[in-house]
């Protein structure tokens, strides 16, 4: 099962989009206008399609901003990698420089989460 | 009026209660077999005595720390009637701390966790009905009912909020707040406190009939609390 294709199909269905609107770099909230109820549905669909247990907070980086408040860059990097072990180091750096733009969640983050949890089952 | 039902995979929490059993009888009479939960062997015995051919019963006890292990209990549920609530009688300032912790954990936290699982399953189908059976105590507690009343009120809030949050995805909720019912614990209470009945207590027939109506397609009650108490709370003397 191709994780990205399956995830795109989930997003397409729940957000009523066309596949060409979605790339790994697409922001789930900034670009696709996903609301809380949409994220909830997406989380449920991911659980069912991939057979993994989803923690919505971790999958959607919901508490990211609150957890980084007031930290130095080094501490923030460390906090990100501890709280979101599914995110590659390079992506963590990208997130830290992108915080001013709005919600940072991208489609590639959802892919990373699923990959991480499928691998940890093996 | 003939009732029709879009939701047929019905789970009754606290199904071994008098209301649960009577509601089950009504559902079976129209060809719908619900799944009933029980929290004790005595509860299971009550179910099997009344319905020896009922195939679907499940153990579920909110006091049991492992209660979430059997998540499959609600994987197909598209309608939930929640009757699962233990009594608790003690003046609040006298309540033992450990018992307070355990009672609140069971009836608020664990209820919330269970509802999370039920509604996530309903969400995948964009279809579901939640019916919470509350008590007049949530509105007017008698002395000694404080913790029971508080946890019933919390249950009302949970169900109301689930309805608010999930309405756009086809999941509705309603709260039925009951006055004195002449059955189960209510029957025992009335026997020792006949003066408590300012009005005629509710019958099981009335309660189960109302629950069926609230599950049916012939109603549109959502995110609201219906008080059914034969006028008890409206009458001063």
Short mmCIF file of C-alpha atoms in Angstrom, two decimals:
data_model
loop_
_atom_site.label_atom_id
_atom_site.label_comp_id
_atom_site.label_asym_id
_atom_site.label_seq_id
_atom_site.Cartn_x
_atom_site.Cartn_y
_atom_site.Cartn_z
CA UNK A 1 0.00 0.00 0.00
CA UNK A 2 1.49 3.32 -1.05
CA UNK A 3 1.13 5.56 1.97
CA UNK A 4 1.13 8.87 0.10
CA UNK A 5 -1.44 7.73 -2.46
CA UNK A 6 -3.73 6.36 0.25
CA UNK A 7 -3.40 9.54 2.30
CA UNK A 8 -4.10 11.71 -0.76
CA UNK A 9 -7.21 9.69 -1.42
CA UNK A 10 -8.34 10.19 2.21
CA UNK A 11 -7.77 13.95 1.96
CA UNK A 12 -9.51 14.10 -1.39
CA UNK A 13 -12.59 12.38 -0.04
CA UNK A 14 -12.88 14.17 3.29
CA UNK A 15 -11.93 17.64 2.03
CA UNK A 16 -13.75 17.24 -1.29
CA UNK A 17 -10.69 18.04 -3.40
CA UNK A 18 -9.00 16.88 -6.57
CA UNK A 19 -5.76 14.93 -6.32
CA UNK A 20 -3.90 17.59 -8.27
CA UNK A 21 -4.53 19.98 -5.35
CA UNK A 22 -2.38 17.77 -3.12
CA UNK A 23 1.39 17.37 -2.99
CA UNK A 24 3.63 16.26 -0.12
CA UNK A 25 4.48 19.93 0.46
CA UNK A 26 0.85 21.06 0.61
CA UNK A 27 -0.18 22.61 3.92
CA UNK A 28 -3.17 20.71 5.28
CA UNK A 29 -4.70 23.73 7.03
CA UNK A 30 -3.17 26.75 5.27
CA UNK A 31 -3.73 25.45 1.73
CA UNK A 32 -6.51 22.90 2.03
CA UNK A 33 -8.58 24.82 4.65
CA UNK A 34 -8.99 21.73 6.81
CA UNK A 35 -10.97 22.46 9.98
CA UNK A 36 -10.89 20.61 13.32
CA UNK A 37 -13.77 18.35 12.37
CA UNK A 38 -11.99 17.50 9.09
CA UNK A 39 -8.80 16.62 10.96
CA UNK A 40 -10.80 14.39 13.27
CA UNK A 41 -12.25 12.54 10.27
CA UNK A 42 -8.86 12.30 8.64
CA UNK A 43 -7.40 10.80 11.83
CA UNK A 44 -10.19 8.23 11.99
CA UNK A 45 -9.74 7.32 8.32
CA UNK A 46 -5.98 6.92 8.80
CA UNK A 47 -6.59 4.58 11.74
CA UNK A 48 -8.92 2.43 9.70
CA UNK A 49 -6.98 2.41 6.43
CA UNK A 50 -3.56 1.71 7.94
CA UNK A 51 -4.59 -0.22 11.07
CA UNK A 52 -2.58 2.03 13.39
CA UNK A 53 -3.61 3.83 16.56
CA UNK A 54 -3.62 7.56 15.94
CA UNK A 55 -2.93 10.19 18.57
CA UNK A 56 -4.55 13.21 16.98
CA UNK A 57 -2.36 15.66 18.87
CA UNK A 58 0.82 14.08 17.54
CA UNK A 59 -0.46 13.45 14.01
CA UNK A 60 -1.72 17.00 13.49
CA UNK A 61 0.96 18.81 15.56
CA UNK A 62 -1.90 20.40 17.49
CA UNK A 63 0.04 21.46 20.59
CA UNK A 64 3.25 22.29 18.78
CA UNK A 65 3.16 26.05 19.28
CA UNK A 66 2.22 25.82 22.96
CA UNK A 67 5.02 23.33 23.62
CA UNK A 68 7.68 25.53 22.00
CA UNK A 69 6.72 28.82 23.67
CA UNK A 70 9.74 30.67 25.09
CA UNK A 71 12.31 28.00 24.23
CA UNK A 72 15.68 28.70 22.65
CA UNK A 73 16.18 27.34 19.14
CA UNK A 74 18.28 24.47 20.41
CA UNK A 75 15.75 23.54 23.08
CA UNK A 76 12.94 23.90 20.58
CA UNK A 77 14.68 21.50 18.17
CA UNK A 78 15.15 19.05 20.98
CA UNK A 79 11.52 19.40 22.11
CA UNK A 80 10.26 18.85 18.56
CA UNK A 81 12.26 15.69 18.06
CA UNK A 82 11.10 14.30 21.42
CA UNK A 83 7.45 15.17 20.98
CA UNK A 84 7.24 14.24 17.32
CA UNK A 85 9.72 11.39 16.74
CA UNK A 86 8.14 10.70 13.37
CA UNK A 87 9.40 14.02 11.95
CA UNK A 88 12.82 13.99 10.22
CA UNK A 89 15.40 16.43 11.65
CA UNK A 90 15.35 18.52 8.49
CA UNK A 91 11.60 18.88 8.72
CA UNK A 92 11.89 20.00 12.36
CA UNK A 93 14.24 22.81 11.28
CA UNK A 94 11.86 23.78 8.50
CA UNK A 95 8.97 23.94 10.97
CA UNK A 96 10.88 26.24 13.31
CA UNK A 97 11.49 28.73 10.52
CA UNK A 98 7.92 28.48 9.29
CA UNK A 99 5.97 29.14 12.50
CA UNK A 100 5.12 32.74 11.61
CA UNK A 101 3.29 31.63 8.47
CA UNK A 102 0.46 29.88 10.31
CA UNK A 103 -0.33 26.20 10.93
CA UNK A 104 2.73 24.27 9.79
CA UNK A 105 1.20 20.84 9.16
CA UNK A 106 1.97 19.45 5.71
CA UNK A 107 0.85 16.32 3.90
CA UNK A 108 4.41 14.96 4.20
CA UNK A 109 4.04 15.10 8.02
CA UNK A 110 1.02 12.80 7.82
CA UNK A 111 3.06 10.43 5.62
CA UNK A 112 5.91 10.49 8.14
CA UNK A 113 3.54 9.69 11.00
CA UNK A 114 2.05 6.69 9.24
CA UNK A 115 5.47 5.41 8.10
CA UNK A 116 6.85 5.75 11.62
CA UNK A 117 3.97 3.83 13.20
CA UNK A 118 3.91 1.11 10.57
CA UNK A 119 7.65 0.60 10.99
CA UNK A 120 7.40 0.44 14.78
CA UNK A 121 4.91 -2.42 14.41
CA UNK A 122 7.41 -4.54 12.45
CA UNK B 1 -47.71 6.09 14.41
CA UNK B 2 -45.35 3.50 13.01
CA UNK B 3 -41.73 4.11 13.93
CA UNK B 4 -38.93 3.47 11.44
CA UNK B 5 -35.24 3.17 12.24
CA UNK B 6 -32.16 4.14 10.24
CA UNK B 7 -29.94 3.07 13.14
CA UNK B 8 -30.16 -0.65 13.74
CA UNK B 9 -26.82 -1.56 15.31
CA UNK B 10 -27.84 -0.53 18.79
CA UNK B 11 -25.63 -0.81 21.84
CA UNK B 12 -27.28 -0.46 25.24
CA UNK B 13 -24.81 0.36 28.00
CA UNK B 14 -26.20 -0.86 31.30
CA UNK B 15 -28.42 -3.19 29.32
CA UNK B 16 -29.07 -5.39 32.35
CA UNK B 17 -30.94 -2.58 34.13
CA UNK B 18 -34.73 -2.68 34.27
CA UNK B 19 -34.95 0.09 31.64
CA UNK B 20 -32.36 -1.66 29.48
CA UNK B 21 -34.25 -4.95 29.57
CA UNK B 22 -37.61 -3.34 28.81
CA UNK B 23 -36.13 -1.34 25.93
CA UNK B 24 -34.56 -4.52 24.58
CA UNK B 25 -37.95 -6.25 24.68
CA UNK B 26 -39.45 -3.45 22.60
CA UNK B 27 -36.60 -3.54 20.10
CA UNK B 28 -36.82 -7.31 19.73
CA UNK B 29 -40.57 -7.03 19.13
CA UNK B 30 -39.83 -4.94 16.02
CA UNK B 31 -37.05 -7.17 14.78
CA UNK B 32 -34.02 -5.25 16.05
CA UNK B 33 -31.59 -7.16 18.23
CA UNK B 34 -29.43 -4.80 20.29
CA UNK B 35 -26.13 -5.56 21.99
CA UNK B 36 -26.40 -5.27 25.76
CA UNK B 37 -23.58 -4.62 28.18
CA UNK B 38 -23.49 -5.84 31.74
CA UNK B 39 -21.09 -4.96 34.54
CA UNK B 40 -21.46 -8.02 36.74
CA UNK B 41 -22.46 -11.66 36.73
CA UNK B 42 -25.77 -10.69 38.30
CA UNK B 43 -26.35 -8.35 35.36
CA UNK B 44 -25.57 -11.07 32.85
CA UNK B 45 -27.93 -13.43 34.68
CA UNK B 46 -30.75 -10.86 34.49
CA UNK B 47 -30.21 -10.59 30.73
CA UNK B 48 -30.06 -14.32 30.07
CA UNK B 49 -33.09 -15.02 32.26
CA UNK B 50 -35.19 -12.51 30.35
CA UNK B 51 -33.72 -13.18 26.89
CA UNK B 52 -32.18 -16.66 26.78
CA UNK B 53 -31.76 -16.46 22.98
CA UNK B 54 -30.11 -13.06 22.85
CA UNK B 55 -26.81 -13.52 21.04
CA UNK B 56 -25.06 -10.31 21.77
CA UNK B 57 -23.98 -9.38 25.27
CA UNK B 58 -20.68 -7.84 26.35
CA UNK B 59 -19.01 -7.20 29.66
CA UNK B 60 -18.33 -3.49 30.18
CA UNK B 61 -17.65 -1.95 33.56
CA UNK B 62 -16.41 1.63 33.76
CA UNK B 63 -14.86 0.76 37.13
CA UNK B 64 -12.61 -1.78 35.49
CA UNK B 65 -9.29 -0.21 34.48
CA UNK B 66 -9.12 -2.58 31.49
CA UNK B 67 -12.56 -1.63 30.23
CA UNK B 68 -11.20 -0.32 26.93
CA UNK B 69 -9.50 -3.57 26.00
CA UNK B 70 -12.54 -4.81 24.18
CA UNK B 71 -12.87 -1.99 21.64
CA UNK B 72 -14.64 -4.24 19.16
CA UNK B 73 -17.71 -3.95 21.38
CA UNK B 74 -18.69 -0.80 19.52
CA UNK B 75 -17.06 -1.15 16.11
CA UNK B 76 -20.41 -1.50 14.31
CA UNK B 77 -22.54 0.59 16.68
CA UNK B 78 -24.62 3.25 15.01
CA UNK B 79 -26.84 4.01 17.98
CA UNK B 80 -25.99 4.09 21.66
CA UNK B 81 -28.31 4.19 24.66
CA UNK B 82 -26.32 4.94 27.80
CA UNK B 83 -27.92 3.69 30.99
CA UNK B 84 -24.68 2.73 32.75
CA UNK B 85 -24.52 4.58 36.04
CA UNK B 86 -24.02 3.30 39.55
CA UNK B 87 -25.72 4.91 42.46
CA UNK B 88 -23.72 6.84 45.06
CA UNK B 89 -25.29 7.94 48.31
CA UNK B 90 -23.29 10.09 50.72
CA UNK B 91 -23.24 13.68 51.87
CA UNK B 92 -20.50 15.36 49.86
CA UNK B 93 -18.37 16.59 52.77
CA UNK B 94 -18.29 13.01 54.07
CA UNK B 95 -17.26 11.27 50.87
CA UNK B 96 -14.18 9.08 51.15
CA UNK B 97 -11.48 10.52 48.84
CA UNK B 98 -10.59 7.21 47.25
CA UNK B 99 -14.21 6.42 46.54
CA UNK B 100 -14.70 9.92 45.13
CA UNK B 101 -11.72 9.47 42.79
CA UNK B 102 -12.88 6.06 41.64
CA UNK B 103 -16.51 7.10 41.09
CA UNK B 104 -15.60 10.20 39.11
CA UNK B 105 -12.97 8.32 37.09
CA UNK B 106 -15.50 5.66 36.18
CA UNK B 107 -18.45 7.88 35.40
CA UNK B 108 -16.80 10.89 33.83
CA UNK B 109 -13.32 10.06 32.49
CA UNK B 110 -14.00 6.51 31.43
CA UNK B 111 -17.37 7.43 29.96
CA UNK B 112 -15.61 10.15 27.94
CA UNK B 113 -12.96 7.68 26.73
CA UNK B 114 -15.60 5.17 25.72
CA UNK B 115 -17.60 7.79 23.85
CA UNK B 116 -14.45 8.76 21.99
CA UNK B 117 -14.16 5.23 20.61
CA UNK B 118 -17.86 4.92 19.78
CA UNK B 119 -18.01 8.25 17.99
CA UNK B 120 -14.78 7.74 16.05
CA UNK B 121 -16.34 4.58 14.67
CA UNK B 122 -19.57 6.43 13.90
CA UNK B 123 -17.54 9.16 12.19
CA UNK B 124 -16.09 6.71 9.70
CA UNK B 125 -19.67 6.06 8.58
CA UNK B 126 -20.87 9.68 9.09
CA UNK B 127 -23.92 8.30 10.81
CA UNK B 128 -24.92 7.77 14.43
CA UNK B 129 -27.29 8.46 17.33
CA UNK B 130 -26.38 8.98 20.97
CA UNK B 131 -29.03 8.81 23.68
CA UNK B 132 -28.00 9.55 27.25
CA UNK B 133 -30.39 8.61 30.03
CA UNK B 134 -29.84 11.13 32.78
CA UNK B 135 -31.70 11.87 35.98
CA UNK B 136 -33.69 14.68 37.50
CA UNK B 137 -30.97 14.60 40.14
CA UNK B 138 -28.69 16.40 37.64
CA UNK B 139 -31.08 19.34 37.93
CA UNK B 140 -32.45 18.96 41.48
CA UNK B 141 -30.32 16.70 43.66
CA UNK B 142 -31.61 15.41 46.95
CA UNK B 143 -29.24 15.51 49.95
CA UNK B 144 -26.80 12.62 49.59
CA UNK B 145 -27.06 12.56 45.81
CA UNK B 146 -24.37 15.15 45.17
CA UNK B 147 -21.77 12.96 43.49
CA UNK B 148 -24.38 11.04 41.53
CA UNK B 149 -25.91 14.35 40.43
CA UNK B 150 -22.55 15.85 39.47
CA UNK B 151 -21.54 12.88 37.36
CA UNK B 152 -24.95 12.77 35.68
CA UNK B 153 -24.59 16.47 34.86
CA UNK B 154 -21.12 15.79 33.48
CA UNK B 155 -22.58 13.01 31.34
CA UNK B 156 -25.20 15.44 30.02
CA UNK B 157 -22.45 17.88 29.09
CA UNK B 158 -20.44 15.23 27.31
CA UNK B 159 -23.35 14.04 25.24
CA UNK B 160 -24.47 17.57 24.44
CA UNK B 161 -20.96 18.46 23.31
CA UNK B 162 -20.58 15.37 21.19
CA UNK B 163 -23.78 16.36 19.44
CA UNK B 164 -22.54 19.91 18.93
CA UNK B 165 -19.17 18.77 17.56
CA UNK B 166 -20.35 15.98 15.31
CA UNK B 167 -23.72 17.19 13.98
CA UNK B 168 -22.14 18.19 10.67
CA UNK B 169 -21.03 14.57 10.25
CA UNK B 170 -24.45 13.00 10.76
CA UNK B 171 -24.09 12.13 14.44
CA UNK B 172 -26.83 13.41 16.72
CA UNK B 173 -27.37 13.28 20.45
CA UNK B 174 -30.18 13.74 22.92
CA UNK B 175 -30.41 13.61 26.69
CA UNK B 176 -33.45 12.14 28.41
CA UNK B 177 -33.63 13.31 31.98
CA UNK B 178 -35.90 11.00 33.96
CA UNK B 179 -37.79 11.55 37.15
CA UNK B 180 -38.67 8.71 39.49
CA UNK B 181 -39.10 5.43 37.63
CA UNK B 182 -41.03 2.68 39.37
CA UNK B 183 -38.40 0.04 38.59
CA UNK B 184 -34.99 -1.08 39.80
CA UNK B 185 -33.42 1.41 42.25
CA UNK B 186 -36.39 3.75 41.84
CA UNK B 187 -38.79 1.06 42.95
CA UNK B 188 -36.76 0.37 46.08
CA UNK B 189 -36.56 4.11 46.84
CA UNK B 190 -40.30 4.60 46.43
CA UNK B 191 -41.04 1.64 48.65
CA UNK B 192 -39.18 3.26 51.52
CA UNK B 193 -40.11 6.88 50.65
CA UNK B 194 -43.71 6.89 49.39
CA UNK B 195 -43.97 10.58 50.22
CA UNK B 196 -41.36 11.29 47.52
CA UNK B 197 -43.92 10.60 44.81
CA UNK B 198 -45.52 14.03 44.34
CA UNK B 199 -46.64 12.75 40.98
CA UNK B 200 -47.19 9.26 39.68
CA UNK B 201 -43.80 7.69 39.01
CA UNK B 202 -42.86 6.81 35.46
CA UNK B 203 -43.46 3.29 34.23
CA UNK B 204 -41.00 1.16 32.32
CA UNK B 205 -43.43 1.18 29.44
CA UNK B 206 -43.29 4.95 29.24
CA UNK B 207 -39.50 5.12 29.48
CA UNK B 208 -38.77 2.34 27.00
CA UNK B 209 -41.37 3.70 24.58
CA UNK B 210 -39.76 7.13 24.76
CA UNK B 211 -36.29 5.69 24.17
CA UNK B 212 -37.52 3.89 21.09
CA UNK B 213 -39.05 7.10 19.81
CA UNK B 214 -35.76 8.95 20.39
CA UNK B 215 -33.93 6.34 18.33
CA UNK B 216 -36.43 6.52 15.50
CA UNK B 217 -36.55 8.53 12.28
CA UNK B 218 -39.80 10.12 13.42
CA UNK B 219 -38.14 12.64 15.68
CA UNK B 220 -35.63 15.48 15.35
CA UNK B 221 -34.42 16.04 18.91
CA UNK B 222 -30.75 16.95 18.83
CA UNK B 223 -28.38 18.53 21.34
CA UNK B 224 -31.18 19.01 23.82
CA UNK B 225 -32.26 17.74 27.21
CA UNK B 226 -35.79 16.40 27.53
CA UNK B 227 -37.16 16.17 31.03
CA UNK B 228 -39.64 13.39 31.52
CA UNK B 229 -40.81 13.41 35.12
CA UNK B 230 -44.62 13.49 35.01
CA UNK B 231 -44.43 17.12 36.10
CA UNK B 232 -42.49 16.41 39.31
CA UNK B 233 -40.09 19.34 38.89
CA UNK B 234 -42.84 21.74 37.81
CA UNK B 235 -45.02 21.33 40.88
CA UNK B 236 -44.13 23.12 44.09
CA UNK B 237 -46.33 21.16 46.52
#
